[in-house]
Coordinates of C-alpha atoms in Angstrom, one line a residue:
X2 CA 8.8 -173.6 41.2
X3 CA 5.3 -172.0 40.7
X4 CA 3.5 -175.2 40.6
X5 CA 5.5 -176.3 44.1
X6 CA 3.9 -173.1 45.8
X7 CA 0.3 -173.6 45.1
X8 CA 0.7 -177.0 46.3
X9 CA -0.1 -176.0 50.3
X10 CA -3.3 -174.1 48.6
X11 CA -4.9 -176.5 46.3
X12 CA -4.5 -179.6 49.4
X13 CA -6.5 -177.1 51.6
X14 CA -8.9 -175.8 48.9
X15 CA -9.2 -179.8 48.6
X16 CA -10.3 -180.2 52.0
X17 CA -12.6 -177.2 52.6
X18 CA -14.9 -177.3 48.8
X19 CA -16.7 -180.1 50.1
X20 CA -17.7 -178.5 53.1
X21 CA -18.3 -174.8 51.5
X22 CA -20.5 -176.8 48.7
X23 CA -22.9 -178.0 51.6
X24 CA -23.4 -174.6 52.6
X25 CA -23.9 -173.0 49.2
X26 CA -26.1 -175.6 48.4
X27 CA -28.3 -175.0 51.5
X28 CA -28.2 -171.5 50.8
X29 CA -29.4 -171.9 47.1
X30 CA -32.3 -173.9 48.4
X31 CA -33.6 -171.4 50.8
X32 CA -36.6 -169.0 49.3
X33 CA -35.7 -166.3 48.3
X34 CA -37.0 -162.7 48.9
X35 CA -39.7 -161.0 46.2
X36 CA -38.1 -157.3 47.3
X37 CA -35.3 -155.5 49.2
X38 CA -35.9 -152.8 51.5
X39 CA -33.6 -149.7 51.4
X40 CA -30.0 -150.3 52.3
X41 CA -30.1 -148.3 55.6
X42 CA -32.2 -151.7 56.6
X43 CA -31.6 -154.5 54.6
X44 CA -27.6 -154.3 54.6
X45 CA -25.4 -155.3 57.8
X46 CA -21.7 -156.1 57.8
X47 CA -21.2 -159.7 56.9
X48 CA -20.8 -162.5 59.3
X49 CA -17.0 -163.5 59.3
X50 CA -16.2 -167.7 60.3
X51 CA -12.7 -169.1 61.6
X52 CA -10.7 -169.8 58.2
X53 CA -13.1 -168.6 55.7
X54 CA -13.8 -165.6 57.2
X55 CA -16.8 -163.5 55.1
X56 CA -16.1 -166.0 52.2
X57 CA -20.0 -166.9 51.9
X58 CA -21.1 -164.0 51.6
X59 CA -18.5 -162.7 49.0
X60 CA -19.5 -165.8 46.9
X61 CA -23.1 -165.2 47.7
X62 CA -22.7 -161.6 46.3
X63 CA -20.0 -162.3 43.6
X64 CA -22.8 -161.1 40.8
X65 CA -23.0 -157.6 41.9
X66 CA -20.3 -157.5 44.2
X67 CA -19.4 -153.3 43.7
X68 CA -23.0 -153.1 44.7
X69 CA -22.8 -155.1 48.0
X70 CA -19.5 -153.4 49.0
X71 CA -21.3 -150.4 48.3
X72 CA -24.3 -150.8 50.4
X73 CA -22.1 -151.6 52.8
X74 CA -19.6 -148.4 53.3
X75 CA -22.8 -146.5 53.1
X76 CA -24.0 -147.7 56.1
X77 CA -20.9 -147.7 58.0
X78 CA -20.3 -145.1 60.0
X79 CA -16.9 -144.4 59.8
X80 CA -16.8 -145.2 55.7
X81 CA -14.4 -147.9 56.1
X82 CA -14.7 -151.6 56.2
X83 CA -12.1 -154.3 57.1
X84 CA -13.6 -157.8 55.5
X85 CA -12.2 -161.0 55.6
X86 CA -12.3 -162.2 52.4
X87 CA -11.1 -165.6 52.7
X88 CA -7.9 -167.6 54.0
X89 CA -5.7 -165.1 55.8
X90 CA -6.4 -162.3 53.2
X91 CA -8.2 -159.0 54.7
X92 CA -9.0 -155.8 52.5
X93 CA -9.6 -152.5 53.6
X94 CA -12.5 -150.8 51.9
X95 CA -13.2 -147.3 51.7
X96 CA -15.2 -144.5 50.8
X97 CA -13.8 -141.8 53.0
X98 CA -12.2 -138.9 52.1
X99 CA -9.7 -138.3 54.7
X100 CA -8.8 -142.0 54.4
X101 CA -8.3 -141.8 50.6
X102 CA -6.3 -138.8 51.2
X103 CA -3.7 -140.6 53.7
X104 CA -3.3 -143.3 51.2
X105 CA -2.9 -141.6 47.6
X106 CA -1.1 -138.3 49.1
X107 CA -0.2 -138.0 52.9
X108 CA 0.9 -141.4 53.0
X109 CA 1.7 -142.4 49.6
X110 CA 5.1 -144.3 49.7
X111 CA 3.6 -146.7 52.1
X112 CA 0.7 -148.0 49.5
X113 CA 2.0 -149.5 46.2
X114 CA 0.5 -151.6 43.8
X115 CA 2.5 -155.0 46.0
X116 CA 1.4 -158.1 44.4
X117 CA -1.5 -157.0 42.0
X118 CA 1.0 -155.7 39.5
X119 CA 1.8 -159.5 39.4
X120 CA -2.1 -159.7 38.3
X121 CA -1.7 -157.1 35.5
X122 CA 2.0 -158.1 34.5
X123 CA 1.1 -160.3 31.3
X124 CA -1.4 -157.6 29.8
X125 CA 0.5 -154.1 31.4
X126 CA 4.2 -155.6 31.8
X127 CA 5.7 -152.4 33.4
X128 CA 3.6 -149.8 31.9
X129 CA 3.1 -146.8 34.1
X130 CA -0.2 -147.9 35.5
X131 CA 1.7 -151.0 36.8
X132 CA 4.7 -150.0 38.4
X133 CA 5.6 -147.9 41.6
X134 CA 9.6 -146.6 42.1
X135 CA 11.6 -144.9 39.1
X136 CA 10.3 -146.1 36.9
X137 CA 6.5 -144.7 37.5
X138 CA 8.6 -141.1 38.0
X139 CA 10.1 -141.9 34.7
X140 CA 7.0 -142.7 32.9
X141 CA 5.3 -139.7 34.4
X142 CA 8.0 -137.5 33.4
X143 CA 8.3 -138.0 29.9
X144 CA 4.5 -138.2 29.2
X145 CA 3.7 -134.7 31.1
X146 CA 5.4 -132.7 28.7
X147 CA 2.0 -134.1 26.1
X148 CA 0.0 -132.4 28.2
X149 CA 0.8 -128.5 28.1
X150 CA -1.7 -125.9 27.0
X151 CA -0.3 -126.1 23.0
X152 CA -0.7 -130.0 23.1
X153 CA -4.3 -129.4 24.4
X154 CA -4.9 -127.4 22.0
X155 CA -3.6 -129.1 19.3
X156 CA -5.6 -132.2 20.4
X157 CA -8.7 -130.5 20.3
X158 CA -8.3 -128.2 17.1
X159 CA -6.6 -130.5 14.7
X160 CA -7.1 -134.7 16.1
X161 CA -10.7 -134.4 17.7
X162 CA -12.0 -132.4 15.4
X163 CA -11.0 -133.9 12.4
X164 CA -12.2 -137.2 13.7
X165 CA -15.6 -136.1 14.6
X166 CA -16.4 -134.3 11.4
X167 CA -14.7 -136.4 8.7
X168 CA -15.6 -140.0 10.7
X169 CA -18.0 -139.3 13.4
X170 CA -20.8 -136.9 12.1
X171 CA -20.7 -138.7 8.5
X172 CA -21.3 -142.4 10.5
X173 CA -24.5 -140.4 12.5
X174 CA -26.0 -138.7 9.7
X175 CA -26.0 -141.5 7.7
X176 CA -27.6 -143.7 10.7
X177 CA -30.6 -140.9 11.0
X178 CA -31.2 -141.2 7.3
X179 CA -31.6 -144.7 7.4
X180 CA -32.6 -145.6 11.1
X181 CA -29.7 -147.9 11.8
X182 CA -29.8 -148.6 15.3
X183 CA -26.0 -148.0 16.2
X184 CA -24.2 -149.5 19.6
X185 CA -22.7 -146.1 20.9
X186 CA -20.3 -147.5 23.5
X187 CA -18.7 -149.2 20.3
X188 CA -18.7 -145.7 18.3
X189 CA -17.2 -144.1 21.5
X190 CA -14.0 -146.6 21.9
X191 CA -13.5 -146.2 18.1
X192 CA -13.4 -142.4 18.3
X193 CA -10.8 -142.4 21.4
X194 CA -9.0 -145.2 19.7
X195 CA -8.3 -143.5 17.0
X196 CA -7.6 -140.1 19.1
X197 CA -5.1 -141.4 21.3
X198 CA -3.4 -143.7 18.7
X199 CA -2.8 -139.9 16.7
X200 CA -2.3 -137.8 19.2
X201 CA 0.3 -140.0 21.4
X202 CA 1.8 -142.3 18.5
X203 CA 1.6 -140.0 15.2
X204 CA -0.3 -143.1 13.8
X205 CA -3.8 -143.2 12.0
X206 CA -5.7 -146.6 13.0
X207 CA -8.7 -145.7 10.9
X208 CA -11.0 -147.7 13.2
X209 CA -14.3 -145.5 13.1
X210 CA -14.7 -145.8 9.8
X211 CA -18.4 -146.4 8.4
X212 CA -18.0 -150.1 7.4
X213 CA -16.7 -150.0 11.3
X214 CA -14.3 -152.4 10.4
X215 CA -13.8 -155.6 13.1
X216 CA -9.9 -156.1 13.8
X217 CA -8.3 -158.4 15.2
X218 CA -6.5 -156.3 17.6
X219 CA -9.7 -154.9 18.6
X220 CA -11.1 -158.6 19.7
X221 CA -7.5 -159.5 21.2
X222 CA -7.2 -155.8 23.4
X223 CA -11.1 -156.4 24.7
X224 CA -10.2 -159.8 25.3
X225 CA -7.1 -159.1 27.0
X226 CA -9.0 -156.5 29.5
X227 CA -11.9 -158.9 29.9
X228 CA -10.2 -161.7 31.3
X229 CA -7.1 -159.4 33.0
X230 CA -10.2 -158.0 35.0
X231 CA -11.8 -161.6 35.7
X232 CA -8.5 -162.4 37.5
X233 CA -9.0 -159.5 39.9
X234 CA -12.6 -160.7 40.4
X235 CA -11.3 -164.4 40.9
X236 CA -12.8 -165.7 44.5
X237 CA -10.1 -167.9 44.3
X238 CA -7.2 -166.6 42.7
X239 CA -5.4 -170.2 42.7
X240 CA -7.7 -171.0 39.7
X241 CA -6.3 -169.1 37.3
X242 CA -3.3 -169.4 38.7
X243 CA -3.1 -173.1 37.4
X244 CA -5.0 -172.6 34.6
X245 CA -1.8 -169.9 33.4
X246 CA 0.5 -172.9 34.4
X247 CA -1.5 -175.7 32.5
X248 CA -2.1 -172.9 29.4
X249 CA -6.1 -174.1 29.2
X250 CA -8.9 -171.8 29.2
X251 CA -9.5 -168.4 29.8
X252 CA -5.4 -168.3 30.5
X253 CA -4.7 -169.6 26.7
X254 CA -7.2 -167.4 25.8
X255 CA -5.3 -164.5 27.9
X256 CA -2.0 -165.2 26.7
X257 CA -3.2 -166.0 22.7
X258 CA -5.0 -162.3 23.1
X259 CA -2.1 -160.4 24.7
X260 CA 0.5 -162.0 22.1
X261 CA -2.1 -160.3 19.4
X262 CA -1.7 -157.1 21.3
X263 CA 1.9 -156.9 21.6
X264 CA 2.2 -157.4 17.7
X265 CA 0.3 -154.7 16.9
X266 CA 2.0 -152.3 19.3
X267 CA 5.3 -153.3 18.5
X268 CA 4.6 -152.6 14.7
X269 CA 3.9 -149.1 15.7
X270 CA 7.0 -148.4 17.5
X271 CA 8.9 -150.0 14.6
X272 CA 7.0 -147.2 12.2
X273 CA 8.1 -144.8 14.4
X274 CA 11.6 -145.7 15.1
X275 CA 11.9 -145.8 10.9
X276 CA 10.4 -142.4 11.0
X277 CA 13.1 -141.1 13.7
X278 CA 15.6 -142.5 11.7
X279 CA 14.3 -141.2 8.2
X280 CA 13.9 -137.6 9.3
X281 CA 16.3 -135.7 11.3
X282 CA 13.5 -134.1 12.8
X283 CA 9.9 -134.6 12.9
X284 CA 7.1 -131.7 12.1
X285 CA 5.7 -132.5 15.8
X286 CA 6.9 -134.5 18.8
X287 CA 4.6 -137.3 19.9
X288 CA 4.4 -139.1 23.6
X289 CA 6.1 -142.6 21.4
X290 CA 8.9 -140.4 19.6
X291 CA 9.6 -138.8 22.9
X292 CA 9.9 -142.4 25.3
X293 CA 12.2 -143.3 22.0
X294 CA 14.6 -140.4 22.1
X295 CA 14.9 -140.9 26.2
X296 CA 17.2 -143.4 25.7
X297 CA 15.1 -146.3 26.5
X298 CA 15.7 -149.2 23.4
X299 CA 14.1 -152.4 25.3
X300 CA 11.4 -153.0 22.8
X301 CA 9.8 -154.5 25.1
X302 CA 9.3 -151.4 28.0
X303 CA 8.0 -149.5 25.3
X304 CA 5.7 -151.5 24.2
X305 CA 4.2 -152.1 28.1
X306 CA 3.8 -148.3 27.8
X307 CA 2.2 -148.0 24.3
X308 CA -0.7 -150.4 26.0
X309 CA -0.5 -148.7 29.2
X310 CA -2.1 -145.5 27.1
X311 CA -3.9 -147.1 24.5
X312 CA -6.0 -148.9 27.7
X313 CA -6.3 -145.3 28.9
X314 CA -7.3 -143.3 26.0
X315 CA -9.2 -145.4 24.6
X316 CA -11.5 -147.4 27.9
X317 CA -11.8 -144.4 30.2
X318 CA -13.4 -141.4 27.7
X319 CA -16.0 -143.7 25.8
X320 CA -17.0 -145.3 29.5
X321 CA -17.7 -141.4 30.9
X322 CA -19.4 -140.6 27.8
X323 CA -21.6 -143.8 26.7
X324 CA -23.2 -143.3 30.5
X325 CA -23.3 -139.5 30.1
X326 CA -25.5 -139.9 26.8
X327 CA -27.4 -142.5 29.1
X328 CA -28.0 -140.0 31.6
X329 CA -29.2 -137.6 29.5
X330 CA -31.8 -139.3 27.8
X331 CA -33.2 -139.7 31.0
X332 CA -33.0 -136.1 32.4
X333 CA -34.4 -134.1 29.9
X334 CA -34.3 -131.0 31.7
X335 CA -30.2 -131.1 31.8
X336 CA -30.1 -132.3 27.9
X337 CA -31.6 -128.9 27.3
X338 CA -29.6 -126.8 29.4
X339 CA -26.5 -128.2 28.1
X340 CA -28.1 -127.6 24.4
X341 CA -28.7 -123.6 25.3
X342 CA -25.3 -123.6 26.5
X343 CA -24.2 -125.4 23.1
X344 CA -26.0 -122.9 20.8
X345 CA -24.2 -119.9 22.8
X346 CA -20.8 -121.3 22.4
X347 CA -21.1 -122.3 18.6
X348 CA -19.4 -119.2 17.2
X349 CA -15.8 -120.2 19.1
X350 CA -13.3 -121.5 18.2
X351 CA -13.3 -125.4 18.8
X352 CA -11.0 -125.1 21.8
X353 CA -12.2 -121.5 23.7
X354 CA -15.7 -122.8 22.8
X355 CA -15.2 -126.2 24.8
X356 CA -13.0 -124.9 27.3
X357 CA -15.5 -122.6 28.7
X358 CA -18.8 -125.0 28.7
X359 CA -19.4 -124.7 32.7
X360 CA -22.8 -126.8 32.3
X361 CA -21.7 -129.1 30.5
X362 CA -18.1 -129.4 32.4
X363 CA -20.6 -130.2 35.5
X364 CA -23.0 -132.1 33.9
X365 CA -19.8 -134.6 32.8
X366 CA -18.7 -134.7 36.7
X367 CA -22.2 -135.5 37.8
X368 CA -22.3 -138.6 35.3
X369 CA -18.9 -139.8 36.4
X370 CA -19.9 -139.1 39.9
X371 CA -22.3 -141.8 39.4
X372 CA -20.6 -144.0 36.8
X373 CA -17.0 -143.5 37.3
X374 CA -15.0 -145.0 34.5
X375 CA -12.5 -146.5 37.0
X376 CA -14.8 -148.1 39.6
X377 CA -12.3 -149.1 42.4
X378 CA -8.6 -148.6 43.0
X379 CA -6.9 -151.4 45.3
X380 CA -2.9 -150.8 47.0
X381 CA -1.0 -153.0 49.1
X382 CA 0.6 -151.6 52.6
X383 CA 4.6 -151.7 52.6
X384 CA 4.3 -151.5 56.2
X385 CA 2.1 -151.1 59.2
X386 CA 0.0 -148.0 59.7
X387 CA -2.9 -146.9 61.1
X388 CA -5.7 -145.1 59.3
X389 CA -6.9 -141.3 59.9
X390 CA -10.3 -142.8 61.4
X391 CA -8.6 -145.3 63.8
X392 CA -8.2 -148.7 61.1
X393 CA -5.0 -150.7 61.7
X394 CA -3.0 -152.0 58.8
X395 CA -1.0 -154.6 58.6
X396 CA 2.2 -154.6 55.7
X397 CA 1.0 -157.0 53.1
X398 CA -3.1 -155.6 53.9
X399 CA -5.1 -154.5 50.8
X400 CA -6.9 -151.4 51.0
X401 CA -9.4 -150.0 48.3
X402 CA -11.1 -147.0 47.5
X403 CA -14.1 -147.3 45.6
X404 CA -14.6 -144.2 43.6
X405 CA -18.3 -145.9 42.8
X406 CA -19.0 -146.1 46.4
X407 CA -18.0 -142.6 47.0
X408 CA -20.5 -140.9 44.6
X409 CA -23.3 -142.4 46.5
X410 CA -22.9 -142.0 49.8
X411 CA -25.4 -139.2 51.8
X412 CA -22.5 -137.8 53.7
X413 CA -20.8 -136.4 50.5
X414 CA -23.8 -135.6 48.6
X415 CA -26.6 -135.4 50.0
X416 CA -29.9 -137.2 50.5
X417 CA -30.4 -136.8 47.0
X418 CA -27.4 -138.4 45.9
X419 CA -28.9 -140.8 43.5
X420 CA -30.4 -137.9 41.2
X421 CA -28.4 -136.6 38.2
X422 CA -28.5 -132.9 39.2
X423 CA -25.4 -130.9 37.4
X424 CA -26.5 -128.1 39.9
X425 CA -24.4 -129.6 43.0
X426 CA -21.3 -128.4 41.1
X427 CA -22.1 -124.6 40.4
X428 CA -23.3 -121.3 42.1
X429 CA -24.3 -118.4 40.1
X430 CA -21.9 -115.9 39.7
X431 CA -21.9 -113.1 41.9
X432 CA -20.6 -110.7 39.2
X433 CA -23.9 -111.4 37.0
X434 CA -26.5 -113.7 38.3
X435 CA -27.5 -115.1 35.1
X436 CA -24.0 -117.1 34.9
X437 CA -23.0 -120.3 36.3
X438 CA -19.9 -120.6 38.1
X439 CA -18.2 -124.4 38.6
X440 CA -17.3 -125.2 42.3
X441 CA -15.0 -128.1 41.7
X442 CA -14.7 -130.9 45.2
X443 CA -11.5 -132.0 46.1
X444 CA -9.5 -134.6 44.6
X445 CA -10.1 -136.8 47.6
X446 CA -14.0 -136.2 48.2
X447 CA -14.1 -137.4 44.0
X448 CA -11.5 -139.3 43.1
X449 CA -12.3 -140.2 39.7
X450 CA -9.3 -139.0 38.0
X451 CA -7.1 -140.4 41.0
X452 CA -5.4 -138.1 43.8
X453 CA -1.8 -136.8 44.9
X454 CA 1.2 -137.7 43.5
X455 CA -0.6 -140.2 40.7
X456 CA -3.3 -137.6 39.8
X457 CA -4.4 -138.8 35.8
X458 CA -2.2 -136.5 33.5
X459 CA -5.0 -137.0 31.3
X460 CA -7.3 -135.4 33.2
X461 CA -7.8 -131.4 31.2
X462 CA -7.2 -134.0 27.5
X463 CA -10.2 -136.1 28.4
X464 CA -12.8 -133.0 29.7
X465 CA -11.7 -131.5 26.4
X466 CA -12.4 -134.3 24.5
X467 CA -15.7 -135.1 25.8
X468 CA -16.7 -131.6 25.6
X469 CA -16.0 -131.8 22.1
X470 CA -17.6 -134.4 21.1
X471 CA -20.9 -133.8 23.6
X472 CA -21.0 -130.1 21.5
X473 CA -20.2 -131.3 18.3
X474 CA -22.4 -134.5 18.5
X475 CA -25.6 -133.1 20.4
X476 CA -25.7 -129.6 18.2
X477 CA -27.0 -131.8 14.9
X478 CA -28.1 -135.3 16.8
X479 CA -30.2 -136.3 19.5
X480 CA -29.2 -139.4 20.5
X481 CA -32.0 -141.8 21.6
X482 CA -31.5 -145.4 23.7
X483 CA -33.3 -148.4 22.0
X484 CA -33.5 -150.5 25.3
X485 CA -36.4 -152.2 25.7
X486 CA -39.1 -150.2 27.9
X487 CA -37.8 -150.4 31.5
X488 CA -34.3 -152.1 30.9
X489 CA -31.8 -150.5 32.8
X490 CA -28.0 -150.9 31.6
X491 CA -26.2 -152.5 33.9
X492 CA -22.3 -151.4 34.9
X493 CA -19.5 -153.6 34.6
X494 CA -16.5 -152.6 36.3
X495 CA -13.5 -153.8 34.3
X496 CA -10.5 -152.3 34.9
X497 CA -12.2 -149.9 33.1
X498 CA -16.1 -150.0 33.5
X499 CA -18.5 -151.0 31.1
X500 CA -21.8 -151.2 30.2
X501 CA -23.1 -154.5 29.3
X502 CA -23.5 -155.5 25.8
X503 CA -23.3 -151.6 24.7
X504 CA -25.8 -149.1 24.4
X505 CA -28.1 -149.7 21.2
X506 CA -29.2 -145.7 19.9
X507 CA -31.6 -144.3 17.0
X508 CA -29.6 -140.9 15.7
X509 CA -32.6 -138.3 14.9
X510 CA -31.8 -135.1 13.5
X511 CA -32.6 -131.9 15.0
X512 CA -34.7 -129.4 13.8
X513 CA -32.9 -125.9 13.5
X514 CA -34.9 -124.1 15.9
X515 CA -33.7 -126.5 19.3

């Protein structure tokens, strides 16, 4: 049956390659420019053809793609772009506020996740990140009661802080003493794998450890989000398509890696459901032991929703923070504000001593404003509507919001957008000048952590976290890049972002009087 509906697409795609390959070859041929100048004048919408619509230039740009849509919304006017992508398939792309607003609150039944659940189905299933209905309330439900003030606390005081001083400081001392050169992005996912694996599950992977262990669940989940994310990047989504139909390729490699995934979640829930059944009731109720006392026994729905938050807990803290670190190796002046601010804090408690680190709480927004750790967020109309700014959507019409996009355009931020300045989220305090105060922007202005209904649960858990580890970590360490001179990382929107091929550090300890 599938193979009988891509027939109409591959007999065109026949047809038109031989033509589109002229083009692109002519293209390829032509000189190329030594420099760009600014996007204010360099960047105009892109030319749209019968058929194809903008598909040149999509291919032309398919290497830095978030970039060119990007440069785009910034310098259109109203902050929202309708392109043709290709054959028949428009997307709405957006960077406005009031837009993102109408489609993640004001308007929210009407923009679902339509057919791109279909995308994610094999490596999410129906996980709460890729479902709408019920069954997202569902989900939502059960996992809120995880995040209360005693759970936050919990996480921070007993989880978090046991894994950064009996795994994470041990693994950084030893790298100062010897000058191992480690790949922090790596560290980071280890750390929140380890977190969320405890705090949600009640179940120890032991991945940081200072062998740092390769596992084969570790290859198969990066694997999985890899080539999950290359189908959302796919020009041509018929391609892989037939590639999952034929099992060759990527797809094998897809479905080999997801099977590997599955296994290992499914051997935690079947820990846990012993451990419900050994004990009539547990010392402390996890988010696993709660989705297994709901009433819920398809094996299978739970173990969509173990990945659902292992992709969450694990992908989205140890993006903010690898760029964060990034960021301040760069800016010295904001390392060694959020240092003072350290030192005053260091007679706290763990959790009143991160919960109350205003720099640093603005200093982590400012990062994320710049790198978000989910780049772009696409829905699919259930029926026709018009946008707040005057857009017309069709049912069945994609829209976007790009997050990325949004933390760099001059409208929202300023003309100095582009600088890592903490100081755009606090005043001083009019009580006593010498204190900061933290003027949060609407959920819709900076949507990093989503908006409306599907606001990220997680959001207080991860701040906490991060703070944690930023205090804990940059109190003893300062934590130096080992790119070569004038290499900038470059950002890799997965379905979490990335940045490529990790970020190589020297660990050098601090003297006692910084």
């Amino acid at each position: 049956m599938l193979f009988l509906q891509l027939l109409p697409s591959f007999f065109f795609l026949l047809l038109l390659l031989p033509l589109l390959s002229i083009i692109f070859l002519k293209r390829a041929s032509a000189p190329k420019k030594q420099s760009s100048p600014p996007p204010s004048t360099a960047i105009s919408p892109p030319r749209s053809y019968p058929i194809i619509g903008s598909f040149l230039a999509v291919v032309a740009n398919r290497r830095r793609r978030l970039q060119w849509l990007t440069d785009i919304l910034q310098v259109t006017p109203s902050a929202t772009y309708v392109i043709h992508r290709s054959i028949g398939v428009r997307q709405v792309l957006i960077a406005n506020p009031a837009v993102v607003q109408h489609i993640l609150k004001t308007n929210f039944h009407n923009y679902g996740k339509g057919h791109f659940n279909g995308t994610l189905e094999d490596f999410l299933g129906h996980g709460i990140f890729n479902v709408d209905g019920e069954s997202w309330k569902f989900q939502r439900q059960v996992a809120s009661h995880e995040f209360n003030t005693k759970s936050l606390r919990k996480f921070v005081e007993t989880v978090v802080d046991t894994e950064l001083s009996d795994r994470l400081i041990p693994i950084l001392s030893s790298a100062a003493a010897t000058g191992t050169v480690l790949d922090f992005q790596d560290i980071l996912q280890r750390f929140a794998f380890d977190n969320i694996c405890k705090i949600a599950f009640g179940f120890d992977p032991a991945y940081l450890l200072p062998s740092l262990p390769q596992t084969k669940f570790a290859q198969a989940f990066e694997d999985s989000v890899t080539i999950s994310s290359d189908r959302f990047r796919s020009l041509i989504p018929f391609f892989w398509k037939i590639k999952k139909f034929l099992n060759i390729g990527s797809e094998k490699r897809l479905r080999i890696a997801i099977s590997e995934v599955q296994e290992f979640a499914k051997n935690i829930i079947g820990e846990k459901k012993h451990e419900l059944r050994e004990k009539s009731s547990l010392d402390s109720v996890d988010l696993l032991s709660r989705f297994l006392s709901s009433g819920h026994s398809d094996e299978n729905f739970v173990t969509d929703i173990v990945i659902s938050f292992i992709l969450a807990g694990r992908d989205t803290t140890s993006s903010a923070l690898t760029w964060y670190l990034w960021l301040l190796s760069k800016n010295p002046r904001v390392e060694s504000e959020v240092l003072k601010e350290i030192n005053q804090k260091s007679e706290a408690t763990a959790f009143d001593e991160v919960k109350d680190m205003v720099y640093t709480h603005a200093s982590l927004c400012e990062s994320m404003r710049l790198y978000p750790p989910v780049a772009a967020d696409t829905k699919e109309a259930v029926n026709d509507d018009v946008l707040p700014e005057g857009t017309v959507v069709r049912k069945g019409m994609l829209v976007t919001y790009i997050p990325y996009a949004m933390g760099r355009m001059e409208t929202l931020w300023g003309s100095d957008w582009a600088d890592f300045k903490p100081e755009r989220w606090l005043e001083k305090d009019e009580a006593e000048n010498r204190h900061w105060k933290f003027v949060g922007r609407d959920a819709y202005t900076y949507p990093v952590f989503q908006a409306g209904p599907r606001i990220c649960l997680g959001k207080e858990m991860a701040f906490l976290q991060m703070k944690r580890v930023v205090a804990g970590v940059l109190k003893r360490f300062k934590v130096v890049p080992a790119l070569e001179e004038g290499v900038e990382p470059e950002f890799v929107p997965q379905l979490t972002s990335k940045m490529k091929g990790g970020l190589p550090v020297r660990i050098v300890e601090r003297e006692e009087k910084e």
